[in-house]
XYZ file of C-alpha atoms in Angstrom:
634
model
C 102.718 -47.250 -173.682
C 99.504 -45.701 -172.345
C 98.756 -48.477 -169.830
C 99.567 -46.177 -166.932
C 96.245 -44.420 -167.580
C 94.472 -47.322 -165.897
C 96.072 -46.147 -162.654
C 94.724 -42.674 -163.276
C 91.196 -43.945 -163.743
C 91.540 -46.097 -160.633
C 92.341 -42.940 -158.700
C 89.183 -41.284 -159.968
C 87.096 -42.948 -157.258
C 89.254 -41.455 -154.519
C 89.180 -38.109 -156.288
C 85.403 -37.985 -156.447
C 84.839 -39.282 -152.919
C 86.884 -36.509 -151.349
C 86.310 -33.463 -153.510
C 88.203 -30.347 -152.479
C 86.416 -27.075 -151.936
C 85.720 -25.266 -155.211
C 88.969 -23.654 -156.364
C 89.013 -19.897 -156.657
C 88.489 -18.647 -160.160
C 91.799 -17.734 -161.792
C 92.476 -14.056 -162.226
C 92.559 -13.389 -165.935
C 92.061 -9.639 -165.901
C 95.136 -8.032 -167.377
C 94.744 -5.053 -165.008
C 95.805 -7.251 -162.066
C 99.110 -8.395 -163.587
C 102.190 -6.825 -161.976
C 105.389 -6.689 -164.034
C 108.657 -7.456 -162.245
C 111.126 -7.344 -165.156
C 111.200 -3.524 -165.374
C 111.992 -2.897 -161.655
C 109.171 -0.344 -161.363
C 106.630 -2.909 -160.085
C 103.784 -1.382 -162.113
C 100.700 -2.984 -163.573
C 101.315 -4.254 -167.087
C 98.905 -1.769 -168.696
C 100.680 1.173 -167.002
C 104.152 0.350 -168.322
C 105.384 2.696 -171.048
C 107.677 -0.094 -172.221
C 105.611 -2.889 -173.719
C 105.859 -6.084 -171.680
C 103.930 -9.152 -172.806
C 102.809 -11.402 -169.967
C 101.863 -15.056 -170.292
C 99.632 -15.855 -167.347
C 99.073 -19.016 -165.388
C 96.217 -20.177 -167.656
C 98.459 -20.165 -170.734
C 101.214 -21.902 -168.785
C 98.785 -24.599 -167.605
C 97.691 -25.240 -171.186
C 101.247 -25.714 -172.470
C 102.140 -27.739 -169.378
C 99.850 -30.482 -170.668
C 101.698 -30.504 -174.003
C 105.320 -30.564 -172.828
C 105.592 -30.947 -169.026
C 109.383 -31.231 -169.146
C 110.375 -27.961 -170.837
C 109.196 -24.491 -171.860
C 110.078 -24.707 -175.568
C 106.466 -25.022 -176.750
C 105.232 -22.384 -174.302
C 107.566 -19.841 -175.893
C 107.447 -21.025 -179.515
C 103.682 -20.461 -179.711
C 104.036 -16.845 -178.536
C 103.774 -14.190 -181.243
C 107.178 -12.873 -182.323
C 109.144 -15.651 -180.607
C 110.664 -18.590 -182.470
C 112.354 -21.621 -180.959
C 114.991 -22.598 -183.528
C 116.646 -26.013 -183.487
C 120.413 -25.403 -183.597
C 121.657 -28.994 -183.367
C 119.423 -31.690 -184.915
C 121.745 -34.360 -183.540
C 121.013 -33.373 -179.921
C 117.736 -31.510 -180.290
C 119.290 -28.290 -178.938
C 117.344 -25.089 -179.606
C 117.680 -21.349 -179.036
C 115.031 -18.651 -178.626
C 114.898 -15.920 -181.277
C 112.943 -12.722 -180.662
C 111.659 -10.826 -183.709
C 114.178 -12.489 -186.008
C 117.331 -11.761 -183.988
C 119.852 -14.478 -183.130
C 119.182 -16.638 -180.116
C 122.369 -15.606 -178.327
C 120.911 -12.091 -177.987
C 118.035 -13.331 -175.790
C 118.495 -13.067 -172.022
C 116.712 -15.802 -170.072
C 116.086 -14.920 -166.419
C 114.471 -16.630 -163.450
C 112.842 -14.159 -161.039
C 115.117 -11.509 -162.540
C 118.293 -13.557 -161.944
C 120.665 -15.036 -164.579
C 120.375 -18.551 -163.121
C 120.983 -20.076 -166.552
C 124.155 -18.084 -167.181
C 125.060 -14.833 -168.873
C 124.438 -16.635 -172.164
C 121.610 -19.113 -171.749
C 122.881 -21.455 -174.461
C 120.952 -23.770 -176.733
C 119.965 -26.403 -174.165
C 118.527 -24.244 -171.361
C 115.010 -24.025 -172.861
C 114.836 -27.816 -172.868
C 115.720 -28.164 -169.175
C 113.150 -25.895 -167.483
C 109.823 -27.433 -166.376
C 106.850 -25.028 -166.582
C 104.870 -26.352 -163.597
C 106.376 -23.920 -161.073
C 105.955 -20.808 -163.235
C 103.468 -18.157 -162.170
C 103.896 -15.963 -165.229
C 106.327 -15.287 -168.063
C 107.324 -11.711 -168.939
C 108.648 -10.945 -172.418
C 110.400 -7.730 -173.455
C 111.092 -7.588 -177.189
C 113.872 -5.494 -178.674
C 117.052 -4.081 -177.189
C 116.870 -4.241 -173.379
C 120.526 -3.629 -172.493
C 119.543 -0.547 -170.480
C 117.778 -2.900 -168.060
C 119.884 -6.062 -168.073
C 123.191 -5.403 -169.837
C 124.874 -7.021 -172.808
C 123.052 -10.361 -172.871
C 119.695 -8.642 -173.505
C 120.507 -7.222 -176.941
C 117.506 -8.927 -178.558
C 115.140 -9.008 -175.604
C 114.385 -10.587 -172.244
C 112.301 -13.542 -171.091
C 111.774 -13.439 -167.326
C 110.375 -16.621 -165.773
C 108.487 -15.637 -162.618
C 107.990 -18.489 -160.161
C 104.692 -19.460 -158.528
C 104.403 -17.968 -155.072
C 103.457 -20.343 -152.240
C 99.891 -20.109 -150.971
C 98.818 -19.807 -147.349
C 97.840 -23.494 -147.231
C 99.754 -26.617 -148.141
C 99.589 -27.630 -151.814
C 100.919 -30.793 -153.412
C 100.629 -31.883 -157.010
C 101.904 -34.843 -159.025
C 101.969 -34.964 -162.830
C 102.792 -38.017 -164.927
C 103.034 -37.913 -168.720
C 103.838 -40.480 -171.408
C 104.341 -39.907 -175.150
C 103.947 -42.199 -178.140
C 107.642 -41.639 -178.964
C 108.956 -43.138 -175.740
C 109.068 -39.974 -173.647
C 108.209 -39.938 -169.937
C 107.815 -37.024 -167.508
C 107.176 -37.137 -163.766
C 106.865 -33.792 -161.955
C 106.246 -33.104 -158.249
C 105.255 -29.708 -156.862
C 104.641 -28.775 -153.239
C 104.342 -25.537 -151.282
C 103.009 -24.134 -148.045
C 103.795 -22.261 -144.836
C 106.657 -23.358 -142.580
C 106.508 -20.602 -139.915
C 104.901 -17.193 -139.436
C 105.797 -15.076 -142.498
C 107.758 -18.002 -144.003
C 106.627 -20.204 -146.904
C 108.347 -22.705 -149.153
C 107.906 -24.263 -152.579
C 109.698 -27.101 -154.314
C 109.585 -28.666 -157.748
C 111.317 -31.920 -158.651
C 111.120 -33.630 -162.011
C 112.472 -36.665 -163.828
C 112.304 -36.773 -167.623
C 113.344 -39.418 -170.105
C 113.257 -39.745 -173.896
C 114.425 -42.711 -175.974
C 116.268 -42.147 -179.246
C 114.007 -42.315 -182.297
C 114.961 -42.837 -185.944
C 111.735 -41.855 -187.697
C 112.926 -42.297 -191.291
C 115.090 -45.363 -190.543
C 118.271 -43.945 -192.063
C 120.426 -44.775 -189.034
C 120.499 -41.202 -187.671
C 118.419 -40.271 -184.619
C 115.731 -37.760 -185.559
C 114.792 -37.434 -181.878
C 117.700 -37.338 -179.435
C 117.544 -39.498 -176.334
C 118.048 -38.054 -172.867
C 117.540 -38.619 -169.165
C 117.242 -35.693 -166.761
C 116.768 -35.041 -163.067
C 116.265 -31.597 -161.553
C 115.130 -30.076 -158.278
C 114.471 -26.490 -157.187
C 113.405 -25.491 -153.653
C 112.488 -21.907 -152.790
C 111.991 -20.119 -149.485
C 109.933 -16.922 -149.209
C 109.756 -14.480 -146.290
C 107.145 -11.702 -146.375
C 106.188 -9.525 -143.424
C 103.146 -8.085 -145.279
C 104.537 -4.601 -144.660
C 106.582 -4.060 -147.813
C 109.535 -6.281 -146.981
C 110.136 -9.673 -148.594
C 112.941 -12.074 -149.479
C 113.037 -14.933 -151.975
C 115.843 -17.508 -151.757
C 116.175 -20.106 -154.506
C 118.579 -22.903 -155.314
C 118.554 -25.589 -157.955
C 120.419 -28.551 -159.400
C 120.098 -30.311 -162.753
C 121.707 -33.452 -164.208
C 121.182 -34.456 -167.830
C 122.705 -36.941 -170.279
C 121.736 -36.435 -173.925
C 122.683 -38.600 -176.918
C 121.983 -38.625 -180.659
C 123.690 -39.124 -184.004
C 124.324 -42.650 -185.240
C 126.399 -45.663 -184.245
C 129.417 -44.565 -186.315
C 129.193 -40.912 -185.188
C 127.748 -40.434 -181.716
C 126.787 -36.953 -180.575
C 126.429 -36.692 -176.817
C 126.182 -33.962 -174.200
C 126.369 -34.511 -170.443
C 125.324 -31.425 -168.455
C 125.530 -30.601 -164.747
C 124.258 -27.315 -163.313
C 123.839 -25.814 -159.858
C 122.733 -22.341 -158.790
C 121.685 -20.217 -155.852
C 120.004 -16.817 -155.827
C 118.297 -14.248 -153.624
C 115.841 -11.436 -154.406
C 114.717 -8.978 -151.737
C 112.734 -5.745 -151.513
C 112.711 -3.540 -148.417
C 110.329 -0.654 -147.884
C 112.199 1.927 -145.821
C 110.150 5.068 -145.340
C 109.271 6.284 -148.830
C 112.112 4.327 -150.460
C 112.233 0.773 -151.763
C 115.637 -0.898 -151.579
C 116.132 -3.869 -153.879
C 118.938 -6.404 -153.549
C 119.491 -9.277 -155.973
C 122.321 -11.751 -156.302
C 123.055 -15.160 -157.787
C 125.764 -17.645 -158.655
C 125.544 -20.333 -161.320
C 127.989 -23.095 -162.208
C 127.612 -25.627 -164.996
C 129.840 -28.153 -166.734
C 129.559 -30.073 -169.995
C 131.087 -33.065 -171.672
C 130.382 -32.795 -175.390
C 131.132 -35.603 -177.833
C 131.315 -35.217 -181.620
C 132.196 -38.668 -182.915
C 135.756 -39.312 -181.750
C 136.244 -35.731 -180.512
C 135.471 -34.915 -176.870
C 135.260 -31.374 -175.492
C 134.818 -30.558 -171.801
C 134.115 -27.150 -170.322
C 132.931 -25.300 -167.234
C 131.010 -22.030 -167.044
C 130.523 -19.789 -163.988
C 128.339 -16.693 -163.685
C 128.112 -14.425 -160.635
C 125.729 -11.488 -160.337
C 124.886 -8.829 -157.759
C 122.708 -5.714 -157.840
C 121.494 -3.006 -155.466
C 118.775 -0.524 -156.442
C 116.850 2.319 -154.832
C 113.323 3.255 -155.943
C 111.499 6.425 -154.875
C 108.305 8.118 -156.013
C 108.725 11.892 -156.339
C 105.547 13.587 -157.515
C 104.768 12.200 -160.946
C 108.173 10.536 -161.177
C 109.176 7.029 -160.149
C 112.969 7.041 -160.067
C 115.208 3.984 -159.902
C 118.984 4.173 -159.492
C 121.355 1.317 -158.878
C 124.627 -0.480 -159.375
C 125.405 -4.009 -160.502
C 128.340 -6.350 -160.978
C 128.444 -9.455 -163.150
C 131.265 -11.889 -163.779
C 131.415 -14.628 -166.423
C 134.161 -17.220 -166.669
C 134.525 -19.979 -169.265
C 137.106 -22.744 -169.093
C 137.533 -25.315 -171.880
C 139.726 -28.304 -171.018
C 140.767 -29.294 -174.544
C 140.484 -25.846 -176.210
C 141.895 -23.611 -173.481
C 142.942 -20.911 -175.972
C 139.301 -19.816 -176.031
C 139.011 -19.392 -172.247
C 137.777 -16.030 -171.015
C 136.851 -14.143 -167.858
C 134.715 -11.005 -168.013
C 133.952 -8.572 -165.195
C 131.293 -5.926 -165.810
C 130.502 -3.304 -163.137
C 127.473 -1.174 -164.054
C 125.512 1.902 -163.060
C 121.909 2.363 -164.164
C 119.035 4.798 -163.769
C 115.385 4.853 -164.769
C 112.707 7.536 -164.602
C 109.030 6.749 -165.186
C 106.902 9.875 -165.545
C 103.108 9.852 -165.238
C 102.539 13.056 -167.212
C 98.759 12.619 -167.233
C 96.194 9.793 -167.165
C 96.647 9.546 -170.935
C 100.422 9.983 -171.217
C 103.353 8.254 -169.525
C 107.047 8.424 -170.362
C 109.981 6.244 -169.395
C 113.703 6.797 -169.855
C 116.431 4.420 -168.754
C 120.181 4.268 -169.198
C 122.980 1.942 -168.199
C 126.749 2.358 -168.296
C 128.847 -0.814 -168.273
C 132.593 -0.973 -167.749
C 133.448 -4.208 -169.544
C 136.830 -5.692 -168.628
C 137.473 -6.702 -172.254
C 135.570 -4.171 -174.373
C 135.667 -0.972 -172.329
C 132.924 1.492 -171.373
C 129.576 1.183 -173.150
C 126.359 3.176 -172.653
C 122.895 1.721 -173.344
C 119.920 4.143 -173.373
C 116.226 3.491 -173.986
C 113.145 5.744 -174.128
C 109.480 4.733 -174.223
C 106.116 6.478 -174.315
C 102.589 5.337 -173.497
C 99.680 7.267 -175.030
C 95.964 6.674 -174.512
C 94.345 8.863 -177.211
C 90.826 7.603 -176.439
C 89.032 5.060 -174.304
C 90.001 1.552 -175.365
C 93.045 2.703 -177.350
C 96.682 2.333 -176.254
C 99.779 3.369 -178.199
C 103.345 2.582 -177.152
C 106.506 3.904 -178.792
C 109.989 2.750 -177.876
C 113.581 3.097 -179.065
C 116.778 1.757 -177.576
C 120.433 1.039 -178.135
C 122.498 -1.764 -176.693
C 125.379 -4.136 -177.178
C 126.438 -7.759 -176.984
C 129.890 -8.814 -175.760
C 130.954 -11.556 -178.201
C 132.466 -14.847 -177.064
C 133.463 -18.001 -178.965
C 130.164 -19.535 -177.815
C 127.606 -18.985 -180.573
C 124.721 -21.082 -181.853
C 127.074 -22.557 -184.473
C 129.968 -23.410 -182.156
C 127.632 -24.995 -179.605
C 126.419 -27.286 -182.391
C 129.852 -28.244 -183.789
C 132.336 -27.557 -180.969
C 135.517 -25.487 -180.845
C 138.022 -28.053 -182.141
C 137.758 -26.836 -185.751
C 137.622 -23.130 -184.858
C 140.793 -21.532 -186.225
C 140.240 -17.817 -185.550
C 137.995 -15.950 -183.145
C 138.312 -12.382 -184.394
C 135.965 -10.203 -182.354
C 137.287 -6.657 -182.767
C 134.654 -5.111 -180.497
C 131.129 -5.476 -179.227
C 128.109 -6.121 -181.419
C 126.038 -2.910 -181.380
C 122.309 -2.699 -182.048
C 119.472 -0.216 -182.242
C 115.808 -1.192 -182.115
C 112.533 0.659 -182.577
C 108.914 -0.326 -182.099
C 105.417 1.118 -182.338
C 102.528 -0.731 -180.766
C 98.794 -0.052 -181.067
C 96.192 -1.890 -178.966
C 92.406 -1.664 -179.097
C 89.809 -3.209 -176.821
C 86.326 -3.588 -178.325
C 83.891 -5.380 -176.073
C 85.138 -8.952 -175.751
C 87.766 -8.520 -178.462
C 91.370 -7.386 -178.094
C 93.402 -6.276 -181.100
C 97.099 -5.503 -181.235
C 99.460 -4.389 -184.002
C 103.210 -3.942 -183.538
C 105.719 -2.562 -186.030
C 109.384 -3.139 -185.224
C 112.849 -2.731 -186.651
C 116.433 -3.322 -185.586
C 119.965 -2.940 -186.886
C 122.891 -5.001 -185.559
C 126.456 -4.020 -186.452
C 129.471 -6.297 -186.125
C 127.602 -9.592 -185.724
C 129.952 -12.587 -185.634
C 129.325 -15.287 -188.223
C 130.974 -18.536 -189.264
C 133.200 -18.527 -192.360
C 135.000 -21.464 -193.953
C 138.777 -21.376 -193.396
C 139.773 -24.689 -194.968
C 138.520 -28.206 -195.687
C 138.047 -28.860 -191.948
C 138.316 -25.426 -190.290
C 136.230 -22.321 -189.761
C 136.628 -18.770 -188.471
C 134.321 -16.529 -186.452
C 134.524 -13.089 -188.056
C 132.368 -9.939 -188.000
C 130.039 -9.539 -190.961
C 130.999 -6.870 -193.481
C 127.668 -5.081 -193.055
C 124.769 -4.746 -190.633
C 121.954 -7.191 -189.989
C 118.775 -5.254 -190.758
C 115.390 -6.461 -189.556
C 111.920 -5.009 -190.079
C 108.616 -6.625 -189.309
C 105.105 -6.551 -187.941
C 103.076 -8.578 -185.466
C 99.299 -8.703 -185.249
C 97.188 -10.416 -182.610
C 93.427 -10.773 -182.224
C 91.907 -12.320 -179.090
C 88.159 -12.943 -178.778
C 86.419 -14.030 -175.569
C 82.993 -15.557 -176.203
C 81.676 -17.038 -172.982
C 83.661 -20.186 -172.250
C 85.491 -20.039 -175.593
C 88.645 -18.056 -176.335
C 89.876 -17.671 -179.923
C 93.304 -16.227 -180.709
C 94.642 -15.388 -184.159
C 98.145 -14.116 -184.902
C 100.347 -13.200 -187.842
C 104.032 -12.239 -187.909
C 106.059 -10.776 -190.768
C 109.853 -10.615 -190.433
C 112.324 -9.499 -193.085
C 115.883 -9.908 -191.852
C 118.862 -9.496 -194.179
C 122.645 -9.470 -193.799
C 125.769 -9.941 -195.950
C 126.613 -13.541 -196.742
C 129.812 -14.403 -194.781
C 131.485 -15.872 -197.879
C 130.348 -13.530 -200.685
C 129.268 -10.343 -198.803
C 126.108 -10.328 -200.952
C 123.092 -9.243 -198.892
C 120.592 -12.072 -198.464
C 117.858 -13.191 -196.097
C 119.141 -14.412 -192.751
C 118.966 -18.233 -192.845
C 116.215 -20.023 -190.916
C 114.077 -16.877 -190.626
C 110.630 -17.302 -192.215
C 109.134 -14.064 -193.460
C 105.594 -15.197 -192.771
C 104.102 -17.159 -189.889
C 100.554 -17.349 -188.584
C 98.518 -19.111 -185.937
C 94.909 -19.738 -184.954
C 93.842 -21.380 -181.682
C 90.499 -22.024 -180.011
C 89.975 -23.174 -176.426
C 86.779 -24.114 -174.584
C 87.103 -24.313 -170.807
C 84.796 -24.876 -167.850
C 86.483 -24.822 -164.464
C 84.718 -27.857 -162.972
C 84.637 -29.932 -166.185
C 87.825 -29.452 -168.181
C 88.998 -27.987 -171.455
C 89.185 -28.804 -175.162
C 91.410 -26.927 -177.587
C 92.604 -26.996 -181.174
C 95.457 -25.133 -182.811
C 96.766 -24.396 -186.285
C 100.094 -22.819 -187.195
C 101.640 -21.992 -190.555
C 105.383 -21.500 -191.024
C 106.462 -19.802 -194.238
C 109.401 -20.505 -196.519
C 112.923 -19.991 -195.154
C 116.310 -19.522 -196.765
C 118.521 -22.509 -195.947
C 122.238 -22.288 -195.257
C 124.456 -24.458 -197.449
C 121.879 -27.197 -197.977
C 122.804 -29.682 -200.742
C 119.116 -30.441 -201.312
C 117.342 -27.088 -201.748
C 118.047 -23.335 -201.300
C 114.701 -22.581 -199.606
C 112.304 -24.661 -197.569
C 108.620 -24.981 -198.439
C 105.934 -23.590 -196.155
C 104.238 -26.133 -193.932
C 101.159 -26.331 -191.627
C 101.019 -27.670 -188.086
C 97.883 -28.923 -186.302
C 97.315 -29.915 -182.684
C 94.476 -30.827 -180.317
C 94.176 -31.018 -176.525
C 91.571 -32.354 -174.096
C 91.530 -32.348 -170.294
C 88.909 -33.852 -167.953
C 88.713 -32.700 -164.343
C 87.399 -35.123 -161.722
C 87.761 -33.501 -158.324
C 91.413 -33.772 -157.351
C 92.271 -35.708 -160.496
C 92.830 -34.355 -163.986
C 93.239 -36.568 -167.041
C 94.643 -35.157 -170.258
C 95.526 -36.213 -173.779
C 97.274 -34.084 -176.377
C 98.218 -34.622 -180.002
C 100.817 -32.658 -181.936
C 101.518 -32.438 -185.663
C 98.287 -34.155 -186.698
C 99.221 -33.944 -190.391
C 102.503 -35.772 -189.603
C 104.737 -33.197 -191.296
C 108.370 -34.254 -191.092
C 111.381 -32.682 -192.740
C 112.710 -36.095 -193.724
C 109.622 -36.631 -195.896
C 110.981 -33.863 -198.128
C 114.763 -34.335 -197.935
C 117.298 -36.409 -196.000
C 118.538 -34.948 -192.729
C 122.056 -36.339 -193.208
C 124.397 -34.703 -195.711
C 126.100 -36.733 -198.457
C 129.479 -35.505 -197.129
C 130.602 -33.900 -193.889
C 130.631 -30.088 -193.775
C 133.820 -28.106 -193.121
C 132.662 -27.282 -189.571
C 132.112 -30.963 -188.764
C 128.334 -31.151 -189.178
C 126.773 -34.235 -190.736
C 123.235 -32.817 -190.799
C 121.478 -29.993 -192.585
C 119.565 -27.366 -190.604
C 116.231 -28.412 -189.117
C 113.640 -26.198 -190.806
C 110.587 -28.381 -190.015
C 109.616 -30.900 -187.315
C 111.710 -34.067 -187.168
C 109.483 -36.076 -184.839
C 106.236 -36.129 -186.829
C 102.874 -37.033 -185.292
C 103.073 -37.434 -181.495
C 100.461 -38.195 -178.834
C 101.006 -37.658 -175.131
C 98.660 -38.423 -172.255
C 98.794 -38.399 -168.491
C 97.254 -37.318 -165.217
C 97.626 -34.676 -162.522
C 96.650 -35.278 -158.906
C 96.369 -32.572 -156.256
C 96.633 -33.567 -152.603
């Protein structure tokens, strides 16, 4: 399967004969990073609200591991967890600090191009090659982005075209029959006008690792394309126009019970900023349409989802204040062909305001509020306050508290995995409310960076699945709140050409059991997780890295084999060699070959009331995997 590498080595001669000029050194100084997710356009270290930024170097590293999606990029970020929600199809959602994946808002350049609810497949359909940076806001962010940001926001910021033409081709092959081909190009097209485009084709064959007849790795084929056009007059006025299309067919299960999902998505969006005197006018808008054909054995469910969004904002600096006011409108429509009783259409006009106050060089405050008029759930206010304190040189303290909401729909992690056919009752009596709090302390000591974050949240009225019969289930609010407390710690050490990063996360999340109302740990939420990575890199030579992660025990939901999972380690290694225009890479994941099916079967002895044949995926299902490939820049 690795024979294609001979082509890569054959290209090495061309690469070395025509070496490009030395590339500029990447900017890795945090002081130069500008945050776009908060609307203020400040440097990341000046934001009172903590925003974590993954830069281009981190994206490039994860690009060599999984060129076809961003799941690994996010899962190896402290406080984020990519949770498999459907082992049959490999679907996964992103959980922030222990909260459910449906509370995470996934944005592209600040636009909901993946829908109001991103769903459990979106992470697996986004290639990382065209990302410039990733901005993460943890905790309630409804005051910034409305109901879908109850747990936090992940904003994917695209690479901006350079002043010269750039072209890049990446080809990747895995030992499990996966193939990725990605093309990126950008450059000027006219004075003040530039373009970029990414196109990718990805394929994965079905794999039955334990030979029980059920696919442990779902098969899929995917095509996607996204062109962008940027206008910038270099005088404070710019426009970004983006459009994209994606086609994917995914299949898993077994011969007697096929699980399949065919997805089609198209979108268009625009982001613009206009400097008019001392004011900055921002205009954003997008439309997204997607359709699915979902198969669960003999049952077929088809649906269509549409999301429209528009926003206008005005920003003005007044003394020590930076004030933002604006209005927004978002519409979400869901149409299910076979289960039309669960169709819905929501319209949500909004007003919002934000005031960032630079009290002194050592103190900054931020207050934001949003009022939504939801067509189904009425008027809801979402406030948030944050403070930035620098008590001494090298020390930074951030405090934040917020309140927000989530507008429930029949589309949850559970219903996406099993479908709506067996859903008897959807009994949402109101929105799901939440409060979150955090305290963050950072310290810079020479070449070392240390960070400690304490956080907590409380969600009231969360919908959960409850058995309603031998082959039926209900979605009902829990009888009590979901309470979460935790801590994150991160240590980063720069020693010449070597960077070492250590992290530890503690999460304790409890809620009433849907059947018994007894308070227990939230399923699939490990209390302890840790990581240690080391990377050596020289710009003109390449890079070598190793990684170790530990996932702690988790409570399992209705597993016939065990009530809690054991802890397990995860090892990986990466190497890249740079030869002029050509880069060769090889990466290995799960070196200890940990697989859940080495502990227990994945398939249940009998089918569950909601239709599932599999238990939850609490550990890797694919085992040891090697991938290798090449990148060529033209």
